[in-house]
XYZ file of C-alpha atoms in Angstrom:
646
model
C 9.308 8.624 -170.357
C 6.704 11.348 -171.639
C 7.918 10.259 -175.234
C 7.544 6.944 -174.891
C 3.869 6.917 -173.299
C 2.876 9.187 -176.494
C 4.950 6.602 -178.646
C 2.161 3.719 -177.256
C -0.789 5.819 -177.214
C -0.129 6.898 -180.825
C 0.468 3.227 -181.631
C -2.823 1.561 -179.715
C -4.355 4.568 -181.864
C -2.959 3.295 -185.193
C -4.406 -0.040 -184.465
C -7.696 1.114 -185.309
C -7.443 2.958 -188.408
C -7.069 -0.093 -190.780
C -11.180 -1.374 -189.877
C -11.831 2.052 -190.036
C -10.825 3.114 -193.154
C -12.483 -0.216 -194.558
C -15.690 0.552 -192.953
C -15.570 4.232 -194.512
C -15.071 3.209 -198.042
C -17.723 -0.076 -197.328
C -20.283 2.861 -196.424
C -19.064 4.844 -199.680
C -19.741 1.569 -201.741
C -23.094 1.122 -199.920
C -24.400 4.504 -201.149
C -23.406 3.841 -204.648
C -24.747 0.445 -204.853
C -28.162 1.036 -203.466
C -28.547 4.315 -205.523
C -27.497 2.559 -208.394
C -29.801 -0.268 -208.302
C -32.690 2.417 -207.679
C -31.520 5.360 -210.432
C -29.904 3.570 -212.801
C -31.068 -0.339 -213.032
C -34.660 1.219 -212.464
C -34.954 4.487 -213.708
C -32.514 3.984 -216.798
C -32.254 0.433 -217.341
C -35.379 0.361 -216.879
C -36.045 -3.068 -214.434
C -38.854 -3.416 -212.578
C -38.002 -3.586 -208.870
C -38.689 -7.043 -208.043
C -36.131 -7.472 -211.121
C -33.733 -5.701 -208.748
C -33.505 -8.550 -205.858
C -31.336 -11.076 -206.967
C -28.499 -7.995 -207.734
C -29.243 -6.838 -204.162
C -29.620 -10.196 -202.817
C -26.499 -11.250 -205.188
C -24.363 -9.108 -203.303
C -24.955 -9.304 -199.813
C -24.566 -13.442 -200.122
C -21.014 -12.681 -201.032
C -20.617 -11.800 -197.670
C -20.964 -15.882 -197.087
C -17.505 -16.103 -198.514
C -15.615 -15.009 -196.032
C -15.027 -18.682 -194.279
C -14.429 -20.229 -197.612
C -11.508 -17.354 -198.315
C -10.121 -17.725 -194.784
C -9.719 -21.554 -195.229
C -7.824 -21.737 -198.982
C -5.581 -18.639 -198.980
C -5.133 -18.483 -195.484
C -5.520 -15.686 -192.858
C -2.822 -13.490 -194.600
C -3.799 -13.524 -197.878
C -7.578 -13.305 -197.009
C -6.896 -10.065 -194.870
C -5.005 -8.287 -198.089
C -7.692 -9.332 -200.362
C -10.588 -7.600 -198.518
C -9.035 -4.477 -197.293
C -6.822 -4.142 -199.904
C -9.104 -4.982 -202.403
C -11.559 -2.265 -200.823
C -8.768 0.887 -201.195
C -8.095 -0.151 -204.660
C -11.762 -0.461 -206.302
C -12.500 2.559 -204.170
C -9.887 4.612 -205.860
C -11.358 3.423 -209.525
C -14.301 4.207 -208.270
C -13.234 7.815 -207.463
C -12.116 8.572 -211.574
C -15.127 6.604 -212.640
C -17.935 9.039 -214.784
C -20.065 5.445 -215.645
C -22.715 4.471 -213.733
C -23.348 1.209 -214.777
C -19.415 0.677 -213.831
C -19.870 2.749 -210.358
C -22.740 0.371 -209.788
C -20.628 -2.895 -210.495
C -17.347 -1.814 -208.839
C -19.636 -1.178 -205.711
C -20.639 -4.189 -205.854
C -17.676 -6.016 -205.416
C -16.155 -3.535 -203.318
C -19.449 -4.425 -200.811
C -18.646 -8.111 -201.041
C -14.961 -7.421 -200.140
C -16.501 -5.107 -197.360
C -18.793 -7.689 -195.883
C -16.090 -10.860 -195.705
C -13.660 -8.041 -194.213
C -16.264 -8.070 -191.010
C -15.450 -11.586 -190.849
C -12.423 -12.005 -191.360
C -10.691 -9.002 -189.477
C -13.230 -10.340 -186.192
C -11.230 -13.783 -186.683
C -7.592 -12.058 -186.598
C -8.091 -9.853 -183.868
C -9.214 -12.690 -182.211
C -6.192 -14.676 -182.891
C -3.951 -12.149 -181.517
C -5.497 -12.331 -177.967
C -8.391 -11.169 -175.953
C -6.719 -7.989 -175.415
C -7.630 -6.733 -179.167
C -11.141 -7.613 -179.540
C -12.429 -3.891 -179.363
C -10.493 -3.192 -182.114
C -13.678 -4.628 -184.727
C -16.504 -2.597 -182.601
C -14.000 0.746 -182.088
C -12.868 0.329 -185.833
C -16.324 0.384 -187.292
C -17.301 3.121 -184.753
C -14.713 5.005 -185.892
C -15.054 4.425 -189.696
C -18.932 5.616 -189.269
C -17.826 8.700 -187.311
C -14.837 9.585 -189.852
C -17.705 9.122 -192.675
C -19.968 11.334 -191.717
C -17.094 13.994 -190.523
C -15.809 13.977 -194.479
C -19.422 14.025 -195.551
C -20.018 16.746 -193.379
C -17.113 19.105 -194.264
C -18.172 18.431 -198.016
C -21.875 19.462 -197.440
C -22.970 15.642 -197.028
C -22.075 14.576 -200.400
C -20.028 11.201 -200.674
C -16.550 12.614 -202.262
C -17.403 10.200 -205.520
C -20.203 12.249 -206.283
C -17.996 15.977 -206.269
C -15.503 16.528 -209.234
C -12.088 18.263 -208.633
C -8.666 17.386 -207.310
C -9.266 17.790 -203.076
C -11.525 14.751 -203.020
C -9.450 12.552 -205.312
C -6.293 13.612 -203.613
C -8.074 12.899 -200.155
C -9.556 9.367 -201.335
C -6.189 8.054 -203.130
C -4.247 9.052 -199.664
C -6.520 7.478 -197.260
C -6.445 4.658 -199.467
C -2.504 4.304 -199.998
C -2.683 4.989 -196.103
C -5.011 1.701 -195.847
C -2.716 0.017 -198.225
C 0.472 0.499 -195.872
C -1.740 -0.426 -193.119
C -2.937 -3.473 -194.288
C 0.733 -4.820 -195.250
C 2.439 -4.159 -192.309
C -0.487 -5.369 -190.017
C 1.338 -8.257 -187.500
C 0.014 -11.692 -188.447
C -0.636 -14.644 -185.953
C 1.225 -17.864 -187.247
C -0.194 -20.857 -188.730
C -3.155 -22.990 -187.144
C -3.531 -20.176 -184.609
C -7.346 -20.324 -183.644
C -9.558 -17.671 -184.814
C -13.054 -18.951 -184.535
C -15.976 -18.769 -182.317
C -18.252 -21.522 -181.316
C -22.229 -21.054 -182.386
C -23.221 -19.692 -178.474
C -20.748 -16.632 -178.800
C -20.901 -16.168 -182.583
C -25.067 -16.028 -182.008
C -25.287 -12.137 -181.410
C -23.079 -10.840 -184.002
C -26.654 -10.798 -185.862
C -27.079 -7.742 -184.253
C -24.652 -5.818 -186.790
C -27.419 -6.254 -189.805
C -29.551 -4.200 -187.329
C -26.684 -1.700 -185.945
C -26.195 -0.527 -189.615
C -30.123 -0.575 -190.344
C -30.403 2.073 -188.048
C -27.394 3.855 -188.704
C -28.011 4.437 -192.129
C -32.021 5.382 -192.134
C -31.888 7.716 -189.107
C -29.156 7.775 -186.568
C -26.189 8.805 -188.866
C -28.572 11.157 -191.471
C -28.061 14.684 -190.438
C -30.820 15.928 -192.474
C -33.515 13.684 -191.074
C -32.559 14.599 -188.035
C -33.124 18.438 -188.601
C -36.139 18.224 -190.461
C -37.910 16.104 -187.377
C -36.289 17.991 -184.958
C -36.917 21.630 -186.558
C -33.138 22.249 -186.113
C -31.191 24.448 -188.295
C -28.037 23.357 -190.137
C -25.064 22.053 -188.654
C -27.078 21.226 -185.312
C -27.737 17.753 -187.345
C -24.495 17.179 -188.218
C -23.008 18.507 -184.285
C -26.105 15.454 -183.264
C -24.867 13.363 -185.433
C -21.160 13.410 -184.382
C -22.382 13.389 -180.472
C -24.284 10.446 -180.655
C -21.175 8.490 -182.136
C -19.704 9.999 -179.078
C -21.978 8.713 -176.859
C -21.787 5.201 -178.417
C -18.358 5.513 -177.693
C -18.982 5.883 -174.157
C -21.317 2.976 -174.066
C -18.627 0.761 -175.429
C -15.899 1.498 -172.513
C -19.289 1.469 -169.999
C -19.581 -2.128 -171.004
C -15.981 -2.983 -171.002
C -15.690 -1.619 -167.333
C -18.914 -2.904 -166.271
C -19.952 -6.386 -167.884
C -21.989 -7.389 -165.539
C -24.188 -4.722 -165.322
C -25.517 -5.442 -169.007
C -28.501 -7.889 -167.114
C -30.901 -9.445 -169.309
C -34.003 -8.480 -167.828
C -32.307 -4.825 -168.824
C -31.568 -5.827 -172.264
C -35.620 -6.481 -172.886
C -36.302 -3.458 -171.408
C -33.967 -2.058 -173.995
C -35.420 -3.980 -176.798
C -39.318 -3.271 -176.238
C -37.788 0.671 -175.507
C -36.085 1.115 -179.093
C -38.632 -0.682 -181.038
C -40.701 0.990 -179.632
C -39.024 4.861 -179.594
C -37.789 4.188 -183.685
C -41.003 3.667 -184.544
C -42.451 6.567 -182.918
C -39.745 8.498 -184.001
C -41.218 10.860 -186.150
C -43.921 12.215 -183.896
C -42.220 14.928 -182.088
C -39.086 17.091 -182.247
C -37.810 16.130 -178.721
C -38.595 12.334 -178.994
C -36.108 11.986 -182.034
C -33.112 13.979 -179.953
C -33.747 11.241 -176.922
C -34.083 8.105 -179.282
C -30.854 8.818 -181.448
C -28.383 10.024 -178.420
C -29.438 6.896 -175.869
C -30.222 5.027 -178.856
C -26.342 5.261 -179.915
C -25.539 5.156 -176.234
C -26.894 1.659 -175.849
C -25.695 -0.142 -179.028
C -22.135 1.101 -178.100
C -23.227 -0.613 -174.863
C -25.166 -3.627 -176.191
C -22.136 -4.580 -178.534
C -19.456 -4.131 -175.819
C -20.890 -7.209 -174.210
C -21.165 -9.060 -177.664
C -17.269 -8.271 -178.398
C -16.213 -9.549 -174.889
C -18.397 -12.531 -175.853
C -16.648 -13.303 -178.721
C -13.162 -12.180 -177.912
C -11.351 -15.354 -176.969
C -10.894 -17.978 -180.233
C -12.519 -21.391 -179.693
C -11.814 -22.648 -182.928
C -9.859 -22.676 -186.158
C -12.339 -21.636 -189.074
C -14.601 -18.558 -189.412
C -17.574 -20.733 -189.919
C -19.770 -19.416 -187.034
C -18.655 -15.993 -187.655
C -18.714 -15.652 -191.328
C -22.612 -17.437 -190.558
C -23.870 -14.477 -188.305
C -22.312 -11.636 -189.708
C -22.999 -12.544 -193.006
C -26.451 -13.218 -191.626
C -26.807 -10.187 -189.746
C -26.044 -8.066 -192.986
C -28.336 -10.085 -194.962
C -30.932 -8.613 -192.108
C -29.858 -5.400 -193.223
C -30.462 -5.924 -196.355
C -34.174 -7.371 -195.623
C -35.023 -4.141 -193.520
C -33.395 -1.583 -195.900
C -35.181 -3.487 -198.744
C -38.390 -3.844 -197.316
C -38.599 -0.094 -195.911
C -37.871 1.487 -199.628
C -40.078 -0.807 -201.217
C -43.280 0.147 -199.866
C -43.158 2.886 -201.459
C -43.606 0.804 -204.648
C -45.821 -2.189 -203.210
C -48.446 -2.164 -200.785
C -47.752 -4.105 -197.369
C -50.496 -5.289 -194.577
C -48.401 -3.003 -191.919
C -46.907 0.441 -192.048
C -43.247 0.759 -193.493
C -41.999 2.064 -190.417
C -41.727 -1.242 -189.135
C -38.932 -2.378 -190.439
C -36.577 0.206 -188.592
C -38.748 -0.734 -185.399
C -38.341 -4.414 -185.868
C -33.903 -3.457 -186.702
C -34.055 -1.243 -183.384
C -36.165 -4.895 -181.480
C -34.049 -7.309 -182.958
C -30.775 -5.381 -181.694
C -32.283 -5.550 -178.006
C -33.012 -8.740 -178.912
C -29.546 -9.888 -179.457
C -28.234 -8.038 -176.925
C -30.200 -9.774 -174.429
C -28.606 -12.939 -175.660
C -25.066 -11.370 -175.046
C -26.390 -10.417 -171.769
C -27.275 -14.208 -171.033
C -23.724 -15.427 -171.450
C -21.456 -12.756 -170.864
C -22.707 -12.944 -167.236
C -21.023 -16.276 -166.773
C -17.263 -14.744 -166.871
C -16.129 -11.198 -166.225
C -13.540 -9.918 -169.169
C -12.314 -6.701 -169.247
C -10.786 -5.740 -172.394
C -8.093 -3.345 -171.590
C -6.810 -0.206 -173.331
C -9.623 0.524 -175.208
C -9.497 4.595 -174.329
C -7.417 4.548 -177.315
C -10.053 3.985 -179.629
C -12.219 6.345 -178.183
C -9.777 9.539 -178.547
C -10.327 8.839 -182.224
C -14.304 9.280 -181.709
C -13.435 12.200 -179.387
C -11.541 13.885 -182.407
C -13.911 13.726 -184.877
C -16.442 14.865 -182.875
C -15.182 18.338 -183.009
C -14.921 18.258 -186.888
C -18.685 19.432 -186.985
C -17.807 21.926 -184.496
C -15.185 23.612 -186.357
C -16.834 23.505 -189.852
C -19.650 25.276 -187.707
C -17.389 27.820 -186.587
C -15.630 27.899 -190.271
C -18.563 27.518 -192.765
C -19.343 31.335 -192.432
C -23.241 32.485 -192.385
C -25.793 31.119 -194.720
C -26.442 33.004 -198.244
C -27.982 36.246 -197.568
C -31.204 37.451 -199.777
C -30.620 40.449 -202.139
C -32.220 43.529 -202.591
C -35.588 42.627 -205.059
C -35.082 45.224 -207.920
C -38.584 44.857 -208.821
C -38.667 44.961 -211.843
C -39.141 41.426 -213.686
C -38.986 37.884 -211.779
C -37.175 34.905 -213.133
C -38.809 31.618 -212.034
C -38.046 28.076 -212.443
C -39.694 24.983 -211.777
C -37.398 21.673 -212.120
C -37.909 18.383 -211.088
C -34.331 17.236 -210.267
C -34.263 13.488 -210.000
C -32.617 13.483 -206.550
C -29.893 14.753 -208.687
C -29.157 11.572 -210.889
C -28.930 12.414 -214.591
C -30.596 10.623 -217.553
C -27.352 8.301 -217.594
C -28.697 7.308 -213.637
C -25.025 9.250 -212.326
C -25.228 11.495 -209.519
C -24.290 15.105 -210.358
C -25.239 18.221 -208.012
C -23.001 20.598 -209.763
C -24.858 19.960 -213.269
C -27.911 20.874 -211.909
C -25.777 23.760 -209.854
C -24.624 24.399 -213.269
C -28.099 24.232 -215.055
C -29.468 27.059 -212.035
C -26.933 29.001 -212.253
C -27.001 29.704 -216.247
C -30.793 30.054 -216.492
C -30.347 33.376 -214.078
C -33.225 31.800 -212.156
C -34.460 34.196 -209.328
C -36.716 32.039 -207.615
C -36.347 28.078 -208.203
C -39.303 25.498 -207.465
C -37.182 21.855 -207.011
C -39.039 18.796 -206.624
C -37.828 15.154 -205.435
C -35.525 16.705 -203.394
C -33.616 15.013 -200.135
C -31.376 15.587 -197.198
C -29.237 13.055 -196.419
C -31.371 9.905 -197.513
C -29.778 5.946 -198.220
C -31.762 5.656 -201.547
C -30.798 8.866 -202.957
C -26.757 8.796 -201.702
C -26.893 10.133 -199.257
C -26.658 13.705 -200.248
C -28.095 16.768 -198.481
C -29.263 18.725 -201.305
C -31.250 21.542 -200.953
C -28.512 22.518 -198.325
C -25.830 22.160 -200.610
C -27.327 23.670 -203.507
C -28.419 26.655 -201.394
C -24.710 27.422 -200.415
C -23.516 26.704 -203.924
C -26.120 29.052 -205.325
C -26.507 31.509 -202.609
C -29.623 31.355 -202.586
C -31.565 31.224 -199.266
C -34.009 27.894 -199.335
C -37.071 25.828 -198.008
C -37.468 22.333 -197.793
C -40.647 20.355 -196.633
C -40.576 16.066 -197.062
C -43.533 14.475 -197.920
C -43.685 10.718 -197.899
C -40.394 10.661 -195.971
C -39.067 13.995 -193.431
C -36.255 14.138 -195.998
C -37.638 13.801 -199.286
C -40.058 16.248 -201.120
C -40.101 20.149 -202.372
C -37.633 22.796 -202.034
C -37.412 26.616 -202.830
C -34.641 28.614 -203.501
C -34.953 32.351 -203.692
C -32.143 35.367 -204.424
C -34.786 37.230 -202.725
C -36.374 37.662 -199.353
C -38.878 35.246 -198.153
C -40.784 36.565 -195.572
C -43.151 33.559 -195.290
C -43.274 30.053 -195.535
C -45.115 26.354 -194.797
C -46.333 23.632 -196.111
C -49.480 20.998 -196.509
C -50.445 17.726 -197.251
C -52.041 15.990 -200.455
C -54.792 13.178 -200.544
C -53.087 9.725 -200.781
C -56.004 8.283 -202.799
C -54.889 5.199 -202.134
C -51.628 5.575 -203.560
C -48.321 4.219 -201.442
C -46.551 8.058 -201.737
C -47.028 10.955 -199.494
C -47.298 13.820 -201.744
C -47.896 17.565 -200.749
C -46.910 21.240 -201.001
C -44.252 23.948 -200.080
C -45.144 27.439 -200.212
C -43.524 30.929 -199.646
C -44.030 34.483 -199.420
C -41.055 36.267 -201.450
C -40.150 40.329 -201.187
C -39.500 40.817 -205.406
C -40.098 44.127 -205.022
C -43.905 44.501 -206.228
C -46.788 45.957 -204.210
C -47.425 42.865 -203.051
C -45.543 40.023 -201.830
C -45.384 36.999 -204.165
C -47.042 33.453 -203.530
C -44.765 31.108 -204.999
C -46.510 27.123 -204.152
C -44.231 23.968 -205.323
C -45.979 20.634 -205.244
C -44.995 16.898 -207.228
C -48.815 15.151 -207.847
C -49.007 11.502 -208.311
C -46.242 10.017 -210.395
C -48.367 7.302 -212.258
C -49.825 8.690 -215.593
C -52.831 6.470 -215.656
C -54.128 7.478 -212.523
C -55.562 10.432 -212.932
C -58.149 9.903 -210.122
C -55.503 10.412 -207.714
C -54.211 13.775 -208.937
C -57.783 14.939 -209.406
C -57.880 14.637 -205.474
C -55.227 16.167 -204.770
C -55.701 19.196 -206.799
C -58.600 20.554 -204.699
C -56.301 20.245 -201.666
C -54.241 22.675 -203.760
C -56.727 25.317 -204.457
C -58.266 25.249 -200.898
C -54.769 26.123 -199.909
C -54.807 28.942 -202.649
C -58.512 30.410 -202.118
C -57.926 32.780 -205.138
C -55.373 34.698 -203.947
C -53.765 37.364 -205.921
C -50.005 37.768 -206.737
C -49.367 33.718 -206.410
C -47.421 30.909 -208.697
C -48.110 27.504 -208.885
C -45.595 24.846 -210.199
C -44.079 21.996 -210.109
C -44.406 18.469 -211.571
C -48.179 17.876 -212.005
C -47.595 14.547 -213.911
C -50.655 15.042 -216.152
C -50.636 16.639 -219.408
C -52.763 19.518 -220.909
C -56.173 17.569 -221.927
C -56.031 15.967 -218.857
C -59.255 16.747 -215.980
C -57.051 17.718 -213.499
C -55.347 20.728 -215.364
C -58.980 21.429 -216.582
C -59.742 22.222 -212.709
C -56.887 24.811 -212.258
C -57.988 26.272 -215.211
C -61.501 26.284 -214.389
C -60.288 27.354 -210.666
C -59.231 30.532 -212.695
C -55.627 29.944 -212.454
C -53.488 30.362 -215.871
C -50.975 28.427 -217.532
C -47.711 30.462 -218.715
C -46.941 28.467 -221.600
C -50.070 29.068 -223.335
C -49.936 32.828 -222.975
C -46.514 33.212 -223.900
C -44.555 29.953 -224.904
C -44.074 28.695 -228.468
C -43.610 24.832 -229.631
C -45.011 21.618 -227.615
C -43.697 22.389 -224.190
C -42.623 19.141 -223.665
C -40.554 18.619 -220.365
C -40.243 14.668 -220.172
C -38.548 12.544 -220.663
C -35.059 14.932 -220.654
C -34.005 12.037 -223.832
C -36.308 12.059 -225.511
C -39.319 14.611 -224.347
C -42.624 13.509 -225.216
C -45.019 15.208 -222.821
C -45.883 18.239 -220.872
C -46.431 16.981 -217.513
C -44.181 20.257 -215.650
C -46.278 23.247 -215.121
C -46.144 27.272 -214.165
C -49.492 28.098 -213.346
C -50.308 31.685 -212.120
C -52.990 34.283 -210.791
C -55.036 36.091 -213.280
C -52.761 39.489 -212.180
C -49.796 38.014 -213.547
C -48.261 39.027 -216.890
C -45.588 36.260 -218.310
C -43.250 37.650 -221.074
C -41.324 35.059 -221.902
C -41.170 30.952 -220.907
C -39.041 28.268 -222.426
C -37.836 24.675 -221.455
C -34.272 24.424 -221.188
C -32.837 21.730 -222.918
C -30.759 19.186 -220.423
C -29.683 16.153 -218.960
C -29.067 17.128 -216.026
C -31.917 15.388 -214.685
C -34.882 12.886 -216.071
C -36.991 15.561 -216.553
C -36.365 19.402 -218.286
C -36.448 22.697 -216.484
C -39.199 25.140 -217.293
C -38.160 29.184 -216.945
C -40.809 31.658 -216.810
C -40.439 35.683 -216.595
C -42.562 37.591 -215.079
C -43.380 41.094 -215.168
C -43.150 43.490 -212.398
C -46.330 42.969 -209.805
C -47.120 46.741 -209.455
């Protein structure tokens, strides 16, 4: 008897793994695609970013295909395209080194993605009400099971790490899809799948669902750097509030009713309202991302129960709002990243706020009609044990990770620094590569390393949390401050103690990007501690006004004090008025006192200017400095040694 209730259990289980799976490798596609329109169309191509919308746009409308698939190959053959499809282009993805063939095989691994939302809500609606929480639990679960891999990996997407263990893991989750998909019971012919226009209305809301997931609620790096919390507490946050949503599924399965509209506006004026704030205080961003996940898990409940029972034959309805809602996503993702390059008439932060709004919004409209009949969808604990699972995976890579790197001992006798700005880690091809500029580090014998456009966990940049994962791949201790975004900005890393640390903010001058600096105290064994400041100035080379703004910031911040290192990417070259004021500000610059040749840093192709700088106290003695040659990133990283500071 025992046997045979574990037998079911273990089967109602399986039932969920085939959506999930799909959704993991659609997120895995997602942070390739967007990346790759940004880093490589962009930066490398080199198209303008309104040239990017109809290859964003492009791909998202292929999630309108969906019906059109259904109808002509039928319900079978429409199911093993999509989530077949996805394991196999996600496993040439894997042994890919291209970019400009990552980019394309993402995008038609997205497309399957998207009509696989469709499609798999029209079969598990032909095989009875009973199965209906298999779409919500399956994409649950494929989000949760995503950011447990990430996690274990130090938030990397496996594509992006080289070696056997993440090509071994991807080809056996996808042969494990594979079987999944072809022995998947299918309903017989003419069995309806469809949903009439009232019930298919609110699956809308999943454009807004993954807005949120993917700019805040699932980024474990965002998370810590609003909250001040120290790593893995973002990734344990992470995990819990997948948990929670979870728990707000089966609350709406047991308690349909109690989803009442006038609650669901509440709900909608709350997270509007809480997403856009959320960057105001530490506490605020704990409260908005565990209810937050709490109530979509309870918001969607009701829209599954409302669209569990088939009304029709064709996925026209459905294909209609999901592929609508995703095109929402698209819209909000779009619009948030792009004012950074375009000025709008409101803040940027409204696009998350109007994804969190429009999600109440929806679910309000659930609320209206899932009140006229009370359906229960039974056995659904099974796909919670899944989330339950996973939710310890941060917990034991916690317990398993070991302690951070530990400082040396400063032998104080010279200091190597570097200043390098990494590109978010995408090479002069536009491919993502930590471990070349791991690689690039670790040769130069770098004792102290200034990194610029840096992020933690962050859609546009993959995802990737990388002064964390640099730090532990280095051991080297490290600081991190954003600047336009709590995620993206400067980073330290230091083989010796830093006693000392903060940050500051830059003049806009009008400009659309937040720019500032990081400093730190370091022990190298001198008399006196050293001052090492990072900062990234304006990016445009025309607009010098801008940088000659911020650079007073810089020296207030600096006041002349003795023992202290300035660097970073100051965009401006050597005749330029801004370096004229550090110089005049009786700062001076290393590679006039002791480099040879132009200096040139970028571009790492074909460098043509000296726009990466080591400034430095009048106290300071450099003995050597040299640009390392590399494509590791767009631009090439300057080494300076320094002599001892007694």
């Amino acid at each position: 008897m025992k046997s045979s209730v574990r037998s079911s259990l273990f089967s109602r289980m399986s039932r969920y793994l085939t959506p999930a799976l799909v959704v993991l490798f659609g997120m895995h596609f997602l942070r390739t695609m967007i990346p790759g329109l940004v880093w490589y169309m962009r930066d490398t191509v080199g198209l303008g970013t309104m040239q990017l919308i109809p290859y964003a746009f492009g791909t998202f409308f292929l999630g309108f295909l969906a019906a059109i698939l259904h109808k002509n190959l039928g319900a079978r053959a429409s199911f093993l395209l999509t989530a077949g499809g996805v394991a196999l282009l996600r496993v040439i993805e894997q042994f890919s080194l291209d970019p400009g063939l990552d980019l394309w095989l993402s995008i038609a691994g997205l497309g399957l993605f998207l009509n696989f939302l469709s499609i798999f809500l029209g079969h598990v609606r032909s095989q009875g009400e009973w199965a209906a929480g298999r779409w919500i639990f399956g994409i649950v679960q494929g989000l949760a099971l995503d950011i447990a891999l990430r996690g274990v990996f130090g938030a990397l997407d496996l594509n992006t790490i080289q070696g056997p263990i993440p090509s071994l893991i991807i080809v056996l989750l996808a042969l494990g899809l594979l079987v999944l998909v072809w022995r998947e019971p299918m309903p017989g012919g003419g069995t309806y799948s469809g949903a009439t226009f009232r019930q298919a209305l609110p699956l809308l809301a999943i454009g807004p669902f993954f807005t949120l997931q993917v700019l805040f609620f699932s980024s474990q790096g965002y998370i810590e750097q609003v909250a001040e919390l120290r790593s893995p507490l973002g990734f344990i946050i992470v995990m819990l509030g997948y948990l929670l949503m979870g728990v707000g599924i089966l609350w709406g399965y047991a308690q349909p009713r109690a989803l009442h509209p006038i609650l669901t506006l509440g709900i909608a004026i709350y997270l509007g309202y809480a997403v856009f704030a959320i960057e105001q205080s530490s506490s605020w961003i704990l409260l908005t991302v565990l209810l937050g996940q709490f109530i979509l898990g309870w918001g969607f409940a009701a829209i599954t129960q409302l669209n569990a029972k088939a009304e029709t034959r064709g996925l026209g309805q459905t294909t209609w709002m999901v592929g609508g809602g995703m095109l929402v996503f698209l819209i909000l993702v779009f619009g948030y990243y792009v004012g950074q390059d375009m000025a709008l008439p409101f803040p940027r932060q409204v696009f998350p706020a109007a994804a969190a709004a429009l999600s109440g919004l929806f679910f309000f409209i659930a609320s209206l009609q899932i009140r006229r009949f009370a359906m229960v969808v039974q056995n659904e604990s099974a796909g919670f044990i899944w989330i339950g699972v996973l939710s310890l995976v941060p917990l034991i890579y916690w317990l398993a990770a070991g302690p951070d790197p530990v400082p040396l001992e400063p032998v104080g006798e010279t200091v190597d620094i570097m200043s390098y700005n990494i590109h978010s880690g995408f090479d002069s091809d536009g491919r993502q590569d930590l471990e070349a500029i791991a690689g690039v580090i670790e040769a130069s014998d770098a004792e102290i390393v200034a990194l610029q456009e840096v992020s933690r966990v962050r859609l546009m940049d993959g995802g990737a949390d990388i002064p964390r994962w640099l730090s532990r791949r280095l051991e080297m201790p490290y600081v991190f401050h954003g600047t336009e975004e709590p995620h993206w900005g400067n980073a330290i890393l230091s083989r010796y103690p830093i006693l000392d640390s903060g940050w500051g903010d830059l003049p806009r001058a009008g400009k659309l990007i937040g720019r500032g600096y990081l400093w730190a105290r370091i022990d190298t064994g001198g008399t006196d501690p050293l001052l090492v400041i990072v900062t990234h100035l304006h990016h445009l080379g025309p607009d010098s006004e801008a940088r000659q703004a911020q650079v007073p910031s810089l020296l207030a911040f600096w006041k002349n004090q003795a023992a202290s290192i300035i660097l970073g990417d100051f965009n401006a070259e050597p005749d330029s008025p801004e370096m004229r004021m550090l110089s005049e500000a009786g700062l001076r610059d290393a590679w006039s006192l002791a480099g040879e040749g132009s200096g040139f840093t970028f571009s790492a192709n074909e460098p043509i200017k000296r726009i990466d700088w080591i400034w430095h106290s009048e106290d300071l003695q450099p003995v050597e400095i040299k640009v390392i040659q590399t494509r590791a990133s767009d631009h090439l990283p300057v080494l300076a040694r320094f002599e001892s500071l007694d």
